[in-house]
Short mmCIF file of C-alpha atoms and ligand atoms in Angstrom, two decimals:
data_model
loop_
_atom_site.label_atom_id
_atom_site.label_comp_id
_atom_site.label_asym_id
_atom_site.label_seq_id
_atom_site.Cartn_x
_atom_site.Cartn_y
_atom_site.Cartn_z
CA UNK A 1 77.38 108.89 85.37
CA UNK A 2 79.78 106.28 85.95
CA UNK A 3 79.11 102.41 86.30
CA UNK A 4 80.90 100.69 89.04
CA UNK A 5 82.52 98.36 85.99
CA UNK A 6 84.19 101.84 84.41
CA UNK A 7 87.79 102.19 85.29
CA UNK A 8 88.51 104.25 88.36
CA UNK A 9 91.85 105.62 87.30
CA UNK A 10 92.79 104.89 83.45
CA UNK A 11 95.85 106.16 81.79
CA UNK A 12 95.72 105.91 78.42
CA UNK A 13 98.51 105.90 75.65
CA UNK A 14 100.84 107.82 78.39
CA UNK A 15 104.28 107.95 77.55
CA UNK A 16 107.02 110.62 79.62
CA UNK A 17 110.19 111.97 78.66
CA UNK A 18 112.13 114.14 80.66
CA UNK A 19 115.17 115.52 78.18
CA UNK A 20 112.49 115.02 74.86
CA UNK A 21 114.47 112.08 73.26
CA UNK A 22 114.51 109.17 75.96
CA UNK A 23 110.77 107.83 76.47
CA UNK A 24 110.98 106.83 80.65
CA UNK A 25 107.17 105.07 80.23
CA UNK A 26 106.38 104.04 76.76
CA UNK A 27 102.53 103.63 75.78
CA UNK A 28 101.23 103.03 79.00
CA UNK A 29 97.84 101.70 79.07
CA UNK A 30 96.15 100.54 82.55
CA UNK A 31 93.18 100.43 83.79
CA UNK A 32 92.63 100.54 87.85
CA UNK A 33 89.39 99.88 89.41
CA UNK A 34 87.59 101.80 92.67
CA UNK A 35 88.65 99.89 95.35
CA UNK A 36 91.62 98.03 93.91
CA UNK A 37 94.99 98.02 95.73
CA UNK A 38 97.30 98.44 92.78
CA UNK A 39 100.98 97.63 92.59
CA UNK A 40 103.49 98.84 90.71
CA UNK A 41 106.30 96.70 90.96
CA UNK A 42 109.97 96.83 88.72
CA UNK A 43 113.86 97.14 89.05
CA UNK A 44 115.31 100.32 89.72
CA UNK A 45 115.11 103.30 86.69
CA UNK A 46 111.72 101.29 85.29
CA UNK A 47 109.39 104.61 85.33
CA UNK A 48 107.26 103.39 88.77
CA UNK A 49 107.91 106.80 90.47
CA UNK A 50 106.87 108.36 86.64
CA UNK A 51 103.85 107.16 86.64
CA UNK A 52 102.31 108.00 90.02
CA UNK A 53 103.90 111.86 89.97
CA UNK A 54 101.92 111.81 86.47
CA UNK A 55 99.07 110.30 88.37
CA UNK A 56 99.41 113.08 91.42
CA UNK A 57 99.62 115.42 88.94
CA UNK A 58 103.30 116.63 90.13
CA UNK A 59 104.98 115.74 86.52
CA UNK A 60 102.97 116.40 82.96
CA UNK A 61 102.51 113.33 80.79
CA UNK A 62 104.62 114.02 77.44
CA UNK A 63 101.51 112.42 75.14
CA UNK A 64 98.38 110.42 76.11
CA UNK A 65 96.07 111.11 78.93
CA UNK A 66 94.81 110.16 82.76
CA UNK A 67 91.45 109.85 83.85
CA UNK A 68 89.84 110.11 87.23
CA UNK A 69 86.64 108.63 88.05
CA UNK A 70 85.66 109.01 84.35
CA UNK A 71 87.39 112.78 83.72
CA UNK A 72 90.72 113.72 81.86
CA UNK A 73 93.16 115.37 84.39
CA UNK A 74 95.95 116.11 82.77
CA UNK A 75 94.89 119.85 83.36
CA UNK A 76 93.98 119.82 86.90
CA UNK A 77 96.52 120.81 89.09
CA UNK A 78 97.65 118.19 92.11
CA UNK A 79 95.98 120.32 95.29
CA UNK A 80 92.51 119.54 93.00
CA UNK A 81 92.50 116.28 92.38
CA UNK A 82 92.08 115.29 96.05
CA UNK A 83 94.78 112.18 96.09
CA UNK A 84 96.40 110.89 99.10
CA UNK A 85 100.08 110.59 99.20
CA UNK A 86 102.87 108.53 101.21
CA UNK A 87 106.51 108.67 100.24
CA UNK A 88 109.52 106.84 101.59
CA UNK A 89 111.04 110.13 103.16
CA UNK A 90 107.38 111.26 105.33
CA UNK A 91 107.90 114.79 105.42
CA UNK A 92 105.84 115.59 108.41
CA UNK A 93 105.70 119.15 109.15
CA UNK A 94 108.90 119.31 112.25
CA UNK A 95 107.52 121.74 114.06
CA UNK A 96 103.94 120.66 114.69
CA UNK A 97 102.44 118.04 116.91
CA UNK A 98 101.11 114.81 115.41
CA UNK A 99 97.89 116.04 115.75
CA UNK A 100 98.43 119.37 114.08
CA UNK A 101 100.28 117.45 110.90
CA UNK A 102 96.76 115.65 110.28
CA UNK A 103 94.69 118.81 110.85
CA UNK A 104 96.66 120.70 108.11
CA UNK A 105 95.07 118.87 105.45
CA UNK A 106 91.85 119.24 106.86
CA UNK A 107 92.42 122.98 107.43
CA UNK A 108 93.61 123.25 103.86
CA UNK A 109 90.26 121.81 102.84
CA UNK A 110 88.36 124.94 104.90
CA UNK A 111 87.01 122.26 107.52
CA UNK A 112 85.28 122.94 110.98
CA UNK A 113 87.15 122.57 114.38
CA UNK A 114 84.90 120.18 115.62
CA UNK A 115 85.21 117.65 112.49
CA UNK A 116 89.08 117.99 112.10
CA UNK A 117 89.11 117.23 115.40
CA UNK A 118 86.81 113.95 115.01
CA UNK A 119 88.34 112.67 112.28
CA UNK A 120 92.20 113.04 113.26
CA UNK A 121 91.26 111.01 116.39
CA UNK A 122 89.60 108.68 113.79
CA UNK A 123 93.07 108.67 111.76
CA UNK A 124 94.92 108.24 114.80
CA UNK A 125 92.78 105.27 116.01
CA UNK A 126 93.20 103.76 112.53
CA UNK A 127 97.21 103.35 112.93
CA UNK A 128 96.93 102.53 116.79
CA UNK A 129 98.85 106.09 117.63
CA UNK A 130 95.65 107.81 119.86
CA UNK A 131 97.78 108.48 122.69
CA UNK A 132 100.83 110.57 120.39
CA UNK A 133 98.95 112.79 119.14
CA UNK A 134 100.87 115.45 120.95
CA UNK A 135 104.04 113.97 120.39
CA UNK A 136 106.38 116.04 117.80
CA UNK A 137 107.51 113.55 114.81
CA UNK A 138 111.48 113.65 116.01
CA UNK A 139 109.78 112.01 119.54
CA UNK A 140 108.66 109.11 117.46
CA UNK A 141 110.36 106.33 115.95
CA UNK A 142 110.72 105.48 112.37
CA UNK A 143 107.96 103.34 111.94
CA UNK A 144 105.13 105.18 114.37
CA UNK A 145 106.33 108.66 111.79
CA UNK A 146 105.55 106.39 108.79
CA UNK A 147 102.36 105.63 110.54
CA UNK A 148 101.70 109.10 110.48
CA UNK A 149 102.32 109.88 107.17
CA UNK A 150 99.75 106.80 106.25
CA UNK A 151 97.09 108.57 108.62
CA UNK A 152 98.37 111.94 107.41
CA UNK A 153 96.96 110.70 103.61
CA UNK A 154 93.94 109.10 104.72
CA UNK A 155 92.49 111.59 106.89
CA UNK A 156 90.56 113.76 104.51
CA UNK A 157 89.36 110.52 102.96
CA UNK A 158 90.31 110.57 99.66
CA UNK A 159 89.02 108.12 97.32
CA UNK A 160 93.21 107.45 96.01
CA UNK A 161 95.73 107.23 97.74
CA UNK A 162 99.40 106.87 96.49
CA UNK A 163 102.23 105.14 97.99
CA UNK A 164 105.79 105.44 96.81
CA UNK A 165 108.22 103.04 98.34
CA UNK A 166 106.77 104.06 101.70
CA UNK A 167 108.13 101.24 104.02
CA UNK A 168 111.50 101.76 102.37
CA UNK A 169 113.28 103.12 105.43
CA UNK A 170 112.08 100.79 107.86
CA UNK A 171 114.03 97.48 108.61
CA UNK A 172 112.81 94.08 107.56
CA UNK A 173 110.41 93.14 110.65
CA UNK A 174 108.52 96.94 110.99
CA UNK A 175 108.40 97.22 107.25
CA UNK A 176 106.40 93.31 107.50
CA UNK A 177 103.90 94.62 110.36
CA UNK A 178 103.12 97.89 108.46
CA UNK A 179 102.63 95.76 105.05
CA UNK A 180 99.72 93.76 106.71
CA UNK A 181 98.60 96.96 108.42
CA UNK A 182 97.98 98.71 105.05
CA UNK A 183 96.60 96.35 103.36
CA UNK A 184 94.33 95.76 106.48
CA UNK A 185 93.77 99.73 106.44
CA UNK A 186 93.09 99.22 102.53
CA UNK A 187 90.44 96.85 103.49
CA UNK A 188 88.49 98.43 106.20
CA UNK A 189 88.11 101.49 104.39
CA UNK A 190 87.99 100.17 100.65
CA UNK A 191 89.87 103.24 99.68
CA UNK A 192 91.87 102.59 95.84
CA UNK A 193 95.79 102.07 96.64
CA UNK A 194 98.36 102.50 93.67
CA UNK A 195 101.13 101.33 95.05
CA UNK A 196 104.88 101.24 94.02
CA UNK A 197 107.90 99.10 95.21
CA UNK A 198 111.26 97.41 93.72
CA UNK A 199 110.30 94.39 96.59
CA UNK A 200 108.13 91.70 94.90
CA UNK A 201 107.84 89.76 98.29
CA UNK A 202 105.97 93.32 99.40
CA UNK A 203 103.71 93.34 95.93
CA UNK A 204 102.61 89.80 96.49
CA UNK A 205 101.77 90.27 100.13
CA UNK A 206 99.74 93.58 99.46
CA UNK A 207 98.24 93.53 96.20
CA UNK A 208 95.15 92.52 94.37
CA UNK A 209 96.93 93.06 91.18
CA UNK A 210 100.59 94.25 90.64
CA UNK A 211 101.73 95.62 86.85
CA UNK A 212 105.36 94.93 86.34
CA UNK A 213 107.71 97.52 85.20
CA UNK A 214 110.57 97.44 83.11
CA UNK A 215 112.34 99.80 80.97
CA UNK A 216 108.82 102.05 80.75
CA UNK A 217 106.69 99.09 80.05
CA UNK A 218 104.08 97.04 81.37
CA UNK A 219 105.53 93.72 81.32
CA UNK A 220 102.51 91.86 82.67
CA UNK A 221 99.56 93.06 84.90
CA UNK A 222 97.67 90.19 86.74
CA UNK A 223 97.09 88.69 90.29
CA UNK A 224 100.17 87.93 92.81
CA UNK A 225 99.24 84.21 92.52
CA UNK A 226 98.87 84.42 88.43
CA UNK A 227 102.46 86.45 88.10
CA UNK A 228 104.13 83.56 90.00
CA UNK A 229 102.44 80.52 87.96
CA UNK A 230 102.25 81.84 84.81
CA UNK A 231 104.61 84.44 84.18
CA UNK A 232 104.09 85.77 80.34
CA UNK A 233 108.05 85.89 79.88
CA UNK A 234 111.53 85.76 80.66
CA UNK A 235 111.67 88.90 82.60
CA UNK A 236 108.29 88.51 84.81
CA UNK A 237 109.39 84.06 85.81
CA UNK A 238 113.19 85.79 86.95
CA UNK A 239 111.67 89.15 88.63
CA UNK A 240 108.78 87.50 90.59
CA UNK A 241 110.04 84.60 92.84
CA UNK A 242 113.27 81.85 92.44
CA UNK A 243 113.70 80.77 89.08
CA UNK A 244 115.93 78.32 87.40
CA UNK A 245 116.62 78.72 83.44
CA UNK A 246 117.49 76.10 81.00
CA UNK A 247 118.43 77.64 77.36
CA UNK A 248 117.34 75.37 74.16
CA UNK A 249 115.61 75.15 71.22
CA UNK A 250 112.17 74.06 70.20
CA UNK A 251 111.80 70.81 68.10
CA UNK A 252 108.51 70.73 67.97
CA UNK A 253 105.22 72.06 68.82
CA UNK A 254 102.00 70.13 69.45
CA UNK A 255 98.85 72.76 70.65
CA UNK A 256 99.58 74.21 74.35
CA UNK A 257 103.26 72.15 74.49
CA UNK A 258 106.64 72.20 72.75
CA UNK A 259 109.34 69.69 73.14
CA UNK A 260 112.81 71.54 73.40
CA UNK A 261 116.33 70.49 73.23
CA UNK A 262 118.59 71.77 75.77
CA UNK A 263 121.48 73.00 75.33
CA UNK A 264 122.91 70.49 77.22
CA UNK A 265 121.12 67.80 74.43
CA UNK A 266 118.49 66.75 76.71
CA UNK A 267 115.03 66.82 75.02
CA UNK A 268 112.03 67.79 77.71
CA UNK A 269 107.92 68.46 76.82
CA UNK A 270 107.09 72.09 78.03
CA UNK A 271 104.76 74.76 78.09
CA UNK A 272 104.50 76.81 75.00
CA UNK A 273 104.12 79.94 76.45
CA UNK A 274 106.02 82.38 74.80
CA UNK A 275 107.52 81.16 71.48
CA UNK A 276 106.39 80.97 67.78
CA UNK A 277 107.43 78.42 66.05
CA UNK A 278 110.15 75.38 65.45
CA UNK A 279 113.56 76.56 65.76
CA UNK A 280 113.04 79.72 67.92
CA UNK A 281 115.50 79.56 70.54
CA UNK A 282 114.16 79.78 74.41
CA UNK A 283 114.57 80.39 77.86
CA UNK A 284 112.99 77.29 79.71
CA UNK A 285 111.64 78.54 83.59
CA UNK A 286 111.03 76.08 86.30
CA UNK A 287 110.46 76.98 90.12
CA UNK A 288 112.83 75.22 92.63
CA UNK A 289 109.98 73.81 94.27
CA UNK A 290 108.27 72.36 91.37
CA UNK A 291 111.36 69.89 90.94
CA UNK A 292 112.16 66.72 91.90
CA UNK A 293 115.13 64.97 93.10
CA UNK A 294 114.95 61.26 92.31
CA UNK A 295 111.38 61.55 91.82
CA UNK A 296 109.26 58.33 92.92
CA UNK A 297 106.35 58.75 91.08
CA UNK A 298 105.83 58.95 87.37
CA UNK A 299 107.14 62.54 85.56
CA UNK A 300 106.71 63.93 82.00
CA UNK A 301 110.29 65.10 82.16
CA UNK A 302 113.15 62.99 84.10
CA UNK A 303 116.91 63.46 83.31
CA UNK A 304 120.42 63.30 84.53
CA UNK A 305 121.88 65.35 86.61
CA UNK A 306 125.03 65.74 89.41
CA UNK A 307 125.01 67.39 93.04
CA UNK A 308 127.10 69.91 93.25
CA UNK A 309 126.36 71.57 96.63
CA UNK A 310 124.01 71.29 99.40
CA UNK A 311 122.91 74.01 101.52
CA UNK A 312 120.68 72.81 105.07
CA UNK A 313 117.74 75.62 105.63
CA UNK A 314 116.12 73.23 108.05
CA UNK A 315 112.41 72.90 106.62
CA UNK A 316 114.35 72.15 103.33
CA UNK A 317 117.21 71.43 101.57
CA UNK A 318 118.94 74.22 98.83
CA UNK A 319 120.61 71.59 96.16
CA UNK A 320 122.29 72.56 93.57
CA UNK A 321 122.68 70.40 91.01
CA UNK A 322 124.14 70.26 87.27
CA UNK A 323 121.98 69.10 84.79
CA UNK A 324 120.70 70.24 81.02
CA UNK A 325 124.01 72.42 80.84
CA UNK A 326 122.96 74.48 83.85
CA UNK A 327 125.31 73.69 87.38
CA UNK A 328 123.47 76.51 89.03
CA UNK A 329 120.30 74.96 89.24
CA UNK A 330 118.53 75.19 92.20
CA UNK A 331 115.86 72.06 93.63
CA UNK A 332 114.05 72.60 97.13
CA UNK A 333 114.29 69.14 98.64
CA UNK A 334 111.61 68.96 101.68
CA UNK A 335 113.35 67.77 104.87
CA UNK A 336 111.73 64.54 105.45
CA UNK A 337 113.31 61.87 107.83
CA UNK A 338 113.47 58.64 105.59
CA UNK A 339 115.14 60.75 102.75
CA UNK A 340 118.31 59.18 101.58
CA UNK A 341 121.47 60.75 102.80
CA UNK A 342 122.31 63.11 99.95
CA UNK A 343 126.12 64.29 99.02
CA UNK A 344 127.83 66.72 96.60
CA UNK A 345 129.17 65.04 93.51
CA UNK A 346 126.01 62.04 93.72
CA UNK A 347 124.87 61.37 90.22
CA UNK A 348 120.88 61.63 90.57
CA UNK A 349 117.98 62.39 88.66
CA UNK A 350 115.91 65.48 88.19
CA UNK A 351 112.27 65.39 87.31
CA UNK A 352 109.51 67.90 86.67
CA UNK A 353 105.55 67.83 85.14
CA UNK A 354 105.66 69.85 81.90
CA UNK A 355 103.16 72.03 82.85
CA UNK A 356 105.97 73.28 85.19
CA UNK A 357 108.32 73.75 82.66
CA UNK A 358 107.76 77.09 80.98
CA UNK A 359 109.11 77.94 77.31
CA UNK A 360 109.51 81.63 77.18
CA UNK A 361 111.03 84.29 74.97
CA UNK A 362 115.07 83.47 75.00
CA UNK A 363 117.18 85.83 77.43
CA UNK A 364 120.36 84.25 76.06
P1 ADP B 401 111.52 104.01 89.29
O1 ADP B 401 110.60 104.73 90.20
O2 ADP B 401 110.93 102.79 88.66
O3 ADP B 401 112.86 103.71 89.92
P2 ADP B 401 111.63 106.52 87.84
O4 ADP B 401 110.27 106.77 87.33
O5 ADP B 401 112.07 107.30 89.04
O6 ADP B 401 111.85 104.97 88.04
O7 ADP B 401 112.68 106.85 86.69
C1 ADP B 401 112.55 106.39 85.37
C2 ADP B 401 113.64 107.02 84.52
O8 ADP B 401 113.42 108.43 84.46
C3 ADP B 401 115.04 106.83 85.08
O9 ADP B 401 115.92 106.62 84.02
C4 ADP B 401 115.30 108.12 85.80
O10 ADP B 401 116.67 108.40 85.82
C5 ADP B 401 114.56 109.14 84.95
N1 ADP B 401 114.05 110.28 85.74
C6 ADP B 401 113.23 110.20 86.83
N2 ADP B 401 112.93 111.42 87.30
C7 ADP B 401 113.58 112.30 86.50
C8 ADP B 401 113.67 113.75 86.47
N3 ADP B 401 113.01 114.51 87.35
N4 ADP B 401 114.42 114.30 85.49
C9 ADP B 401 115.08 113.53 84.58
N5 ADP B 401 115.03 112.19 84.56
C10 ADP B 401 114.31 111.57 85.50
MG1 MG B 402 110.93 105.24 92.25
#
């Protein structure tokens, strides 16, 4: 018997090559609990799609091994291990009615008139389409067919469901509404989600935790508001959110901080986050909004820098501004109305609290 604290779906050593030379995931471990919405987030080519046909059971795992609720699964075929799927390009059947594209799962499953008819009203009801159920899909528009395709999934109540890129297709403002109305779906009917999408803004708005992807690895695997604060390295502070870089080299290190020349020959107190020792070479990360411009009140790091464009957003101001041997560095200046009139090619100073300066391995 399983305890609630046992993963739900566990993969275990997995790794997946296609042509038997070039590993696409590389030692995957990671652990998903019941009820979890799960993100799988990474550029392009980084093995997301890899992992959740291994998961549907639609591509064997080259070495290592899956589990389901407790059980190994690399030998069950997809049809039996009773996972919901979305992708980006729906499929519904062309031919049948809405209604008749959520029976056919039910129907597939040997189920009675009476309850397929119950609980495709139910599915319906869920994604606010009860009056289209006789619509065909090519009478619907792109976001009420992806709709579908989410109720299509759901209806026979799986205990996984898989999304691949599923909100892809849609533009910006229905592919917004249908991220709050899956994870408000996801919530309702505490049903696990592994999820996968390129878009961070879409992995922080939907997940509880989101594993990032690159080059077949698990870069780091935490909580949307943990990824953005305290990104483990390089690749995770420039993939999730704005980032500005400053290269150096660490001087010296005292417990949880490091002092680091810049490149540029400033010397600033950071986070030691991801070096090793005195003369590693590394890639400093600060957020735009964690920096000040002329700042008013005491900082652990102040120095000299030039304006060298200013871009007006309204609720803030986009300045960029040379300093530490970076001139694309990017501050978010709040609008405020007794700021002082700023202007490209002002000499001003740029401050920060170490804690917001991260040291991380050096991306050159
Ligand atoms: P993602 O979903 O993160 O974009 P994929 O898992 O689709 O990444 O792809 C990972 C790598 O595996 C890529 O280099 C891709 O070209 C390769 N790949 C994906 N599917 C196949 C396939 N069916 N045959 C051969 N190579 C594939
Ligand atoms: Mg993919």
């Amino acid at each position: 018997m399983n305890s609630s604290a046992d993963p739900f779906v566990s993969f275990r050593e997995v790794q997946k090559s296609y042509d038997g030379e070039i590993l696409v995931v590389k030692n995957l471990n990671l652990d998903i609990a019941k009820g979890e919405f799960l993100t799988m987030l990474g550029p392009s080519g980084s093995g997301k799609s890899t992992c959740l046909m291994m998961l549907a059971g639609f591509e064997p795992a080259t070495n290592g091994e899956i589990y389901l609720g407790g059980r190994p699964i690399n030998k069950v075929p997809p049809h039996k291990r009773g996972i919901g799927m979305v992708f980006q390009n729906y499929a519904l059947f062309p031919h049948m009615s809405v209604s008749e594209n959520l029976a056919y799962p039910l129907q597939v499953r040997k189920m009675s008139g009476a309850d397929v008819k119950a609980k495709v009203k139910r599915a319906l009801d869920m994604v606010e389409l009860g009056d289209f159920g006789d619509r065909r899909p090519a009478q619907l528009s792109g976001g009420q067919q992806q709709r579908v395709a989410v109720a299509r999934a759901l209806v026979f109540e799986p205990d996984l469901v898989l999304m691949d890129e599923p909100l892809g297709a849609l533009d910006k403002q229905l592919r917004e509404q249908m991220q709050y109305e899956i994870k408000h779906i996801h919530e309702q009917l505490g049903v696990t989600v592994v999820y996968v999408t390129h878009d961070q803004t879409e992995a922080l708005t939907m997940s509880d935790r989101v594993a990032v992807f690159n080059d077949g690895v698990i870069q780091q695997l935490s909580t949307p508001d943990d990824l953005y604060e305290r990104p483990q390295n390089a690749f995770v502070a420039q993939f999730i959110g704005e980032n500005n870089t400053l290269s150096g080299t660490v001087e010296h290190i005292d417990g949880s901080k490091c002092t680091v020349k810049t490149d540029g020959g400033d010397t600033v107190i950071a986070e030691k986050v991801n070096v090793d020792k005195v003369g590693d070479r590394t890639t400093l990360s600060l957020r735009p909004e964690r920096v000040e411009l002329d700042p008013s009140s005491a900082m652990d790091d102040v120095l000299p820098g030039k304006i060298e464009e200013l871009i007006y957003l309204g609720d803030h101001i986009r300045v960029r501004v040379d300093v530490a041997g970076n001139d694309e560095f990017i501050v978010k200046v709040r609008n405020r109305s007794d700021m002082r009139p700023l202007a490209a090619g002002q000499a001003v100073q740029i401050g920060w609290n170490s804690s917001d300066c991260k040291a991380l391995d050096f991306t050159g």
